[in-house]
Coordinates of C-alpha atoms in Angstrom, one line a residue:
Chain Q
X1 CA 7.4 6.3 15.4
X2 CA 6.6 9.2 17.8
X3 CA 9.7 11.5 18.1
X4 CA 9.4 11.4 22.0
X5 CA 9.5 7.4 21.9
X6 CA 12.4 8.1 20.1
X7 CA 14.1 10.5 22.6
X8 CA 12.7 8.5 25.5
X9 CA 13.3 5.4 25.2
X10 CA 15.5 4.5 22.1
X11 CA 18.0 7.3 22.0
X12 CA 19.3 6.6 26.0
X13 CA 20.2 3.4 24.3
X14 CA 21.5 4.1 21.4
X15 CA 25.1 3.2 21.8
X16 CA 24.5 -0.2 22.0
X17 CA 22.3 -0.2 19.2
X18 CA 25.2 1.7 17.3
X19 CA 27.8 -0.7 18.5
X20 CA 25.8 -4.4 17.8
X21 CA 24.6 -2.7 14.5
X22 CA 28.7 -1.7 13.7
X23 CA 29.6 -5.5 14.8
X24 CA 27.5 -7.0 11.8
X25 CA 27.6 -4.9 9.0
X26 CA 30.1 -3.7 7.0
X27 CA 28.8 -0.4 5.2
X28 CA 27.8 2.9 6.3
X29 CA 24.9 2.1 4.5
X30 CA 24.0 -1.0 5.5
X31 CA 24.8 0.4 9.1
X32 CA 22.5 3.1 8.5
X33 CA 19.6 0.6 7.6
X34 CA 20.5 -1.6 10.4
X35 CA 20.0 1.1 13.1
X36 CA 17.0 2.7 11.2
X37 CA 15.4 -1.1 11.4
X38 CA 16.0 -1.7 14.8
X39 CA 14.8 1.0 15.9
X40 CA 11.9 0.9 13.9
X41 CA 11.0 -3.1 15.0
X42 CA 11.6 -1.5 18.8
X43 CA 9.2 1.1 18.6
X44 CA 6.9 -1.5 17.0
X45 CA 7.2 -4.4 19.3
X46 CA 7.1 -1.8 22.8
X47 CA 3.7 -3.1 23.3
X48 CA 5.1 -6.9 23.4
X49 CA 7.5 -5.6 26.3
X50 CA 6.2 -7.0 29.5
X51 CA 8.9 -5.4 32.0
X52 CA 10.1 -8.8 33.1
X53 CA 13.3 -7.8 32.2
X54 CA 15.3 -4.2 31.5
X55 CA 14.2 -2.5 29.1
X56 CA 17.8 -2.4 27.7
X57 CA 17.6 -6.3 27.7
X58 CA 14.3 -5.8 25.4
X59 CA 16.6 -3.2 22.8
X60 CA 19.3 -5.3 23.2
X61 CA 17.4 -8.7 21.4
X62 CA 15.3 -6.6 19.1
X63 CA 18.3 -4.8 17.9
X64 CA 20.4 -8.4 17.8
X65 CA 17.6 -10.0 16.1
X66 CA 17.7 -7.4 13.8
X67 CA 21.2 -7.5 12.9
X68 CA 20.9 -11.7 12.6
X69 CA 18.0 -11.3 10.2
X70 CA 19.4 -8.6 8.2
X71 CA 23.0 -10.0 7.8
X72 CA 21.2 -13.4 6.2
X73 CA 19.1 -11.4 4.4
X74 CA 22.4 -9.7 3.1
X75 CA 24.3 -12.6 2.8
X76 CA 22.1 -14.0 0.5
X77 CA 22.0 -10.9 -2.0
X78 CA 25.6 -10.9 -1.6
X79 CA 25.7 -7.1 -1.1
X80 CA 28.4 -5.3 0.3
X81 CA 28.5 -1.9 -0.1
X82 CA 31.8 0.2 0.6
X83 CA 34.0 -0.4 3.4
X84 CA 33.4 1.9 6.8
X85 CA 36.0 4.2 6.2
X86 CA 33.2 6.9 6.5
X87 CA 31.4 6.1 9.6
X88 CA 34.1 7.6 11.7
X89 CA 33.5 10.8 10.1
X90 CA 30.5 10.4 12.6
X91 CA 31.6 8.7 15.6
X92 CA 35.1 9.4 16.9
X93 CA 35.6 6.3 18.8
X94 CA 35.7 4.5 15.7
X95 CA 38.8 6.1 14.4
X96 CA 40.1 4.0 17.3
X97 CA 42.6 1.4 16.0
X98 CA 42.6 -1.2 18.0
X99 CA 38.9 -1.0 18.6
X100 CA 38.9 -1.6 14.7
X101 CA 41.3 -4.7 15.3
X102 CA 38.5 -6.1 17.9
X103 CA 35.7 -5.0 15.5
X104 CA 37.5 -6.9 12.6
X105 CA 38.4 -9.9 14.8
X106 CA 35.0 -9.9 16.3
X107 CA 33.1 -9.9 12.8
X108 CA 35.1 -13.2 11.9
X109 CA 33.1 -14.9 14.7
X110 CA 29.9 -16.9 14.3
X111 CA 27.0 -14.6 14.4
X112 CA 25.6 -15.8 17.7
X113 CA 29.3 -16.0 19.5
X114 CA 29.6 -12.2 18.0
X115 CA 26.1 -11.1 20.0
X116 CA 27.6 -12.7 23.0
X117 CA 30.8 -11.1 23.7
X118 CA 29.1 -7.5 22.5
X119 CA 26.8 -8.5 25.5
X120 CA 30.0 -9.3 27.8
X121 CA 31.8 -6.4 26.7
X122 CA 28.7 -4.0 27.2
X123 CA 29.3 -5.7 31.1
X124 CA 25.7 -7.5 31.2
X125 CA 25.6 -10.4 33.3
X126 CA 26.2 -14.3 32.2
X127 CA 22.4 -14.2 33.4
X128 CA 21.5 -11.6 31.5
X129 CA 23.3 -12.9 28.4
X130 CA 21.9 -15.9 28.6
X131 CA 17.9 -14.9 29.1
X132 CA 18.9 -12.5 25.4
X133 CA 20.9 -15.6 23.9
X134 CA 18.2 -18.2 24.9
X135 CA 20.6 -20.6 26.8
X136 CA 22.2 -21.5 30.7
X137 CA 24.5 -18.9 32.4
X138 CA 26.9 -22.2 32.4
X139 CA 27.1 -22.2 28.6
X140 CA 27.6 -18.6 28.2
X141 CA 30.2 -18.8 30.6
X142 CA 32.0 -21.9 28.7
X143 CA 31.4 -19.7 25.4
X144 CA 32.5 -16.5 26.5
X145 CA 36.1 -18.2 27.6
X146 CA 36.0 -19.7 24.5
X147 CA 35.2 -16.7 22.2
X148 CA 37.6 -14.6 24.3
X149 CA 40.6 -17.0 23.9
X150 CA 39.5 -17.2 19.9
X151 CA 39.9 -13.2 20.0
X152 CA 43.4 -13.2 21.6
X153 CA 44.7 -15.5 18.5
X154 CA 43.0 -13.3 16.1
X155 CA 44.5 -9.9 17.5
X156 CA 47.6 -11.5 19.0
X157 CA 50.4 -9.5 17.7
X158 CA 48.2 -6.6 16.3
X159 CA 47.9 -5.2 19.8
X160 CA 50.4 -3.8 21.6
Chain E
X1 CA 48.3 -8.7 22.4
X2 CA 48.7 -6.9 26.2
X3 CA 45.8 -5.3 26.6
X4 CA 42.6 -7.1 27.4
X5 CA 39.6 -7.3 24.8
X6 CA 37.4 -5.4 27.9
X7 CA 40.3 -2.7 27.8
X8 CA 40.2 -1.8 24.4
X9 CA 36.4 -1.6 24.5
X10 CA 36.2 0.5 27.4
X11 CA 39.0 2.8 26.1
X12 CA 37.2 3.2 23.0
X13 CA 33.8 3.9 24.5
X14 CA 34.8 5.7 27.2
X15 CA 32.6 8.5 26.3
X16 CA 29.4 6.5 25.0
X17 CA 27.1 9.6 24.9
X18 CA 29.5 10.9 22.3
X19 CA 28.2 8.1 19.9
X20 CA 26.2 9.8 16.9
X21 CA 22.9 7.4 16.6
X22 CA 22.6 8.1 12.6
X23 CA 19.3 10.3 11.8
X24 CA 16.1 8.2 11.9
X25 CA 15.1 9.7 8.1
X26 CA 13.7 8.0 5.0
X27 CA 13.3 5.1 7.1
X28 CA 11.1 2.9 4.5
X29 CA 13.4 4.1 1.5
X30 CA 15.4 1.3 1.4
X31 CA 12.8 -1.5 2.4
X32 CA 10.9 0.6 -1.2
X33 CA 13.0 0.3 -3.0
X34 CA 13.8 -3.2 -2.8
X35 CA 10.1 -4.0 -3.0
X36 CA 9.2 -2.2 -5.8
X37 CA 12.7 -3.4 -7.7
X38 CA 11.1 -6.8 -6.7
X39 CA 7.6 -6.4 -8.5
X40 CA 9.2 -4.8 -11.3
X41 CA 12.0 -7.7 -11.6
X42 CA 8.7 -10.2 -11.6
X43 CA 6.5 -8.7 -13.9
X44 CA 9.3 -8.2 -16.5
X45 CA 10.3 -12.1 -16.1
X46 CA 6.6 -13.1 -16.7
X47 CA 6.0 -11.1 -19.1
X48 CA 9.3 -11.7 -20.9
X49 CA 8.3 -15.3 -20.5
X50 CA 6.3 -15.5 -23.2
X51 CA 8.6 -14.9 -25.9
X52 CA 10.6 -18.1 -26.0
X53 CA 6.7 -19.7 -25.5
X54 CA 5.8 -18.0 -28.3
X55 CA 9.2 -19.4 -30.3
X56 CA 8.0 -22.7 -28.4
X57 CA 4.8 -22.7 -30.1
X58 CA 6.1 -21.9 -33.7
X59 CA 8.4 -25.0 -33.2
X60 CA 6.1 -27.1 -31.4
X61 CA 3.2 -26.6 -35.0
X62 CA 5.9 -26.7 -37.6
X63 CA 6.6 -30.3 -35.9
X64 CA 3.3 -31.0 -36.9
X65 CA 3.6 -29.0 -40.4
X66 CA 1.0 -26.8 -38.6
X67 CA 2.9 -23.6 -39.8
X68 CA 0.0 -21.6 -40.3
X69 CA -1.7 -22.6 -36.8
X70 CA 1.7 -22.2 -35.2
X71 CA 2.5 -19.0 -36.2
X72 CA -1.5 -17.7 -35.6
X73 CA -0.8 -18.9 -32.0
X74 CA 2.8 -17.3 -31.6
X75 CA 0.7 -13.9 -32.6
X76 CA -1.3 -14.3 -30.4
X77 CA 0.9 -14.9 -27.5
X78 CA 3.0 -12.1 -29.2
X79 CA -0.2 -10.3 -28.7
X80 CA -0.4 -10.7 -24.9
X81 CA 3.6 -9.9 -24.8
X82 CA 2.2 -6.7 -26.1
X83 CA -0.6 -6.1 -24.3
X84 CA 1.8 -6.4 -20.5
X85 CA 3.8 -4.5 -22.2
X86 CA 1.6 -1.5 -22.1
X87 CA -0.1 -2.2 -19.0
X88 CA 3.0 -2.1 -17.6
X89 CA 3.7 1.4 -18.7
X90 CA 1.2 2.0 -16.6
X91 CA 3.6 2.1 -13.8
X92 CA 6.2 4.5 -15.6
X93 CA 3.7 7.0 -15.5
X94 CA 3.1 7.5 -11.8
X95 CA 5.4 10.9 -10.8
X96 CA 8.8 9.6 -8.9
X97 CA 9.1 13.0 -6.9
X98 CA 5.8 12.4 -5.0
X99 CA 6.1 11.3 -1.7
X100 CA 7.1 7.6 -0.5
X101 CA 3.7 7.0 0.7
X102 CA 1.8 8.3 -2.0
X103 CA 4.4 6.3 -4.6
X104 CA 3.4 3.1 -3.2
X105 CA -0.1 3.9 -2.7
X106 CA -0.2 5.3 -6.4
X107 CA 2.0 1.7 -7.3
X108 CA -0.5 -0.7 -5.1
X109 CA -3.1 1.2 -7.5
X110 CA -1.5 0.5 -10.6
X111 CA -1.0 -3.0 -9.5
X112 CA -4.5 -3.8 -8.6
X113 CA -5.7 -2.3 -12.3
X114 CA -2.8 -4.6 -14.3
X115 CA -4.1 -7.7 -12.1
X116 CA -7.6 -6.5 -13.0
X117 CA -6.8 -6.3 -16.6
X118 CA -4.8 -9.2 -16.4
X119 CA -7.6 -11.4 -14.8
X120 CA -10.0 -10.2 -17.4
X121 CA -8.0 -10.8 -20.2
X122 CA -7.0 -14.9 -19.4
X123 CA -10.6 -14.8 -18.5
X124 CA -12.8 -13.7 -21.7
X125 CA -9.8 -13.0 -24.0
X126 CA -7.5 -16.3 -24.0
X127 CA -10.7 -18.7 -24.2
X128 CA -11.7 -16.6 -27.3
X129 CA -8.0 -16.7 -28.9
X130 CA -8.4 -20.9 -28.5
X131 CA -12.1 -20.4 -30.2
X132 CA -10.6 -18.5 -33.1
X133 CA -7.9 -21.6 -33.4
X134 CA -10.5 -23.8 -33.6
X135 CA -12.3 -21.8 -36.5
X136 CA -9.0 -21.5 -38.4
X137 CA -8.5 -25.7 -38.0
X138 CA -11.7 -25.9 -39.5
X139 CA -11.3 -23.6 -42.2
X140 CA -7.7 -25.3 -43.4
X141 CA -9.0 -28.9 -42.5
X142 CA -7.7 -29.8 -45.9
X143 CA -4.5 -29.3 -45.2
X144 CA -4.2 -29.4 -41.2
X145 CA -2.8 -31.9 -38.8
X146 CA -6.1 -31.6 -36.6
X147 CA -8.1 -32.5 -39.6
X148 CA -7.4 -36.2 -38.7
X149 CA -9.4 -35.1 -35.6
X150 CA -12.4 -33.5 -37.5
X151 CA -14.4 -35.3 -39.3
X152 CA -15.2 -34.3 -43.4
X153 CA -18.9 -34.2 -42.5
X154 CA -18.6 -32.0 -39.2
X155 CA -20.2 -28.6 -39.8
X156 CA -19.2 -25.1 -39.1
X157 CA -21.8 -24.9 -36.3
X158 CA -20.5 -28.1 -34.5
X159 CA -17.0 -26.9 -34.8
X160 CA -17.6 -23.7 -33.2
X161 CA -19.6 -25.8 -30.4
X162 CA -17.0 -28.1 -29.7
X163 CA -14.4 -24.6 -29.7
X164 CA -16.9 -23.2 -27.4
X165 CA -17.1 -25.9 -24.6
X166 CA -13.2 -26.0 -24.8
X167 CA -13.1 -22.1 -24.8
X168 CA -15.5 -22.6 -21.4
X169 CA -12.9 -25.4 -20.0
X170 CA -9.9 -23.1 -21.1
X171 CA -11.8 -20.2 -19.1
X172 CA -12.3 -22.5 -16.2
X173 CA -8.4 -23.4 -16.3
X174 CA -7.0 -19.8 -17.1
X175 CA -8.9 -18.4 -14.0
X176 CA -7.2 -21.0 -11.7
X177 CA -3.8 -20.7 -13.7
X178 CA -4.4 -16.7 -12.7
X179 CA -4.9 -17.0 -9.6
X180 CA -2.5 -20.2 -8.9
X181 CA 0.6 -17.8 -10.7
X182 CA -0.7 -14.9 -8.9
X183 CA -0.5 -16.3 -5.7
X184 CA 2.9 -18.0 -6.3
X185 CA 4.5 -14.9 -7.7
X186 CA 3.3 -12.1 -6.6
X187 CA 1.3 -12.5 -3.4
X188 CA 4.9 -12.5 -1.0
X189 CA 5.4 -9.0 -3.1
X190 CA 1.9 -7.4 -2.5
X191 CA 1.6 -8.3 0.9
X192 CA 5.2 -7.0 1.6
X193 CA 4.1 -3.5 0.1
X194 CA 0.7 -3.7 2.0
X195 CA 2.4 -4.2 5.0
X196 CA 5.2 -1.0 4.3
X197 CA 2.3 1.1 3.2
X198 CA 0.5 0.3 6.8
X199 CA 3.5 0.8 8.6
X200 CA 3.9 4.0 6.5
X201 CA 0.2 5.3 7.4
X202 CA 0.5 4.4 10.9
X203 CA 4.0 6.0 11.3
X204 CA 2.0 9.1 10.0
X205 CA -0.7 8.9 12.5

């Protein structure tokens, strides 16, 4: 991967690629190879982009399909590393409490209902959501009620 | 819980250009490792394999008071165990603090020479181990199990025809075995490290 590619067109995007990647694993490590993986299946699949959507649509699967394939792949090894106290040695805005609560409450959600609401939260549109998910703006409408009202019971009484 | 989930996001990520993106370094060590540890993992289980056949076959000829045919053919399977072994040394010896490229380069090397050797050997060497078990059958008729299956009269010469026709059959059947076990085994593996050495060599380009 050229280093310009890198600065060009994956490092603009980068914070979503940190936060999916954050959403499914649950090790600075694993995090690490998560983000080093999507960005290395991005760089390899920019010839398969056809700009018939955003760009940021196109990082936003890769990096999803990413995280889906490489949290089965874990799953089945049965590998978890050590927990994330470290990664907020590197970001800040993970020493954030309550965005830990949503992380934790978040991560007890199916895989595909977690890639939804990280889509809804980054603000992309039921449209959009739905063209990455591979289903009707109605359903990821339906689902996002749904998810959201799951997420209240989870954190209800955490937050303040 | 006051605050809404879009809230606590937003709050937290106010500042998304603060977010560290982790160093894009070492990017195929992991995916390496894991398929070298594979290979290795393989190879030791087939190879380790034969042990318990070996035990197998010791059990298997003393069923037949074959003892001295059973424990020839444990020997010789003990031979092969022996013969991995060292090919698989092979691998020990390529230097750790090259390069990751030039490891699994130097490993898809190694590889191809134990397949080679490996080939060669169920090949030429196996079919000649069952033509030696046919000379020994022969040569303790008297007292053999197989001797019901040779007849008094049946001379040295015909013997060692008969052992060569099988030997030719159990050539015929070792090459597909090879290739069958290859396939199923190890084929996933080598085309997994193909495909990071490629990746590798056009990441360099």
């Amino acid at each position: 991967m050229s280093n310009d590619f890198y600065i060009t067109s994956i490092l603009p995007h980068s914070g979503i690629i940190i936060k999916i990647c954050r959403a499914y694993t649950d090790s600075e490590e694993d995090f690490e190879d998560f983000y080093q993986e999507a960005c290395l299946q991005i760089w390899k699949s920019r010839n398969a982009f056809q700009e018939k959507s955003k760009w940021s649509t196109w990082v936003y699967r890769i990096t999803l399909n990413v995280c889906l394939t490489l949290n089965k792949r874990n799953k089945r090894k049965h590998v978890y590393g050590e927990h994330y106290s470290e990664l907020s040695e590197h970001n800040k805005a993970f020493e954030n409490e309550h965005l830990n609560l949503l992380y934790d409450a978040i991560k007890q959600l199916s895989e595909v209902d977690r890639a939804i609401i990280l889509l809804h939260l980054e603000e992309n549109p039921y449209k959009e959501i739905a063209v990455i998910i591979g289903t009707s703006a109605n359903n990821i409408a339906v689902r996002i009620n749904r998810i959201k009202k799951q997420l209240k019971i989870l954190l209800d009484g955490k937050i303040n | 819980m006051e605050k809404s989930i879009e809230k606590i996001w937003n709050e937290a990520f106010i500042d998304e250009q603060s977010l560290i993106a982790p160093k894009i370094n070492n990017l195929y060590n992991q995916k390496s490792k894991s398929v070298i540890h594979k290979i290795k993992r393989t190879y030791e289980f087939d190879n380790k394999g034969l042990i318990p056949i070996a035990i197998l076959v010791v059990i298997g000829a003393a069923i037949f008071s074959e003892y001295f045919i059973g424990l020839y053919g444990a020997f010789l399977i003990l031979s092969l165990y022996y013969f991995n072994t060292r090919l698989l040394k092979k691998f020990t010896l390529i230097d750790i603090k090259s390069d990751n490229l030039t490891y699994l380069k130097r490993y898809r090397e190694v590889m191809n020479s134990v397949m080679k050797a490996t080939k060669r050997m169920f090949i030429f060497i196996l079919p000649l181990a069952v033509l030696s078990i046919f000379i020994l059958a022969f040569n303790s008729k008297e007292t053999s199990f197989l001797s019901t299956y040779i007849n008094p009269d049946t001379s040295f010469i015909e013997i060692l025809g008969i052992g060569f026709i099988t030997a030719i059959i159990t050539s015929i059947i070792c090459f597909f075995s090879y290739m069958i076990s290859t396939k199923m085994l190890y084929k996933p593996l080598i085309d997994k490290l193909d495909a990071i050495i490629n990746e590798m060599e056009t990441l360099q380009q």
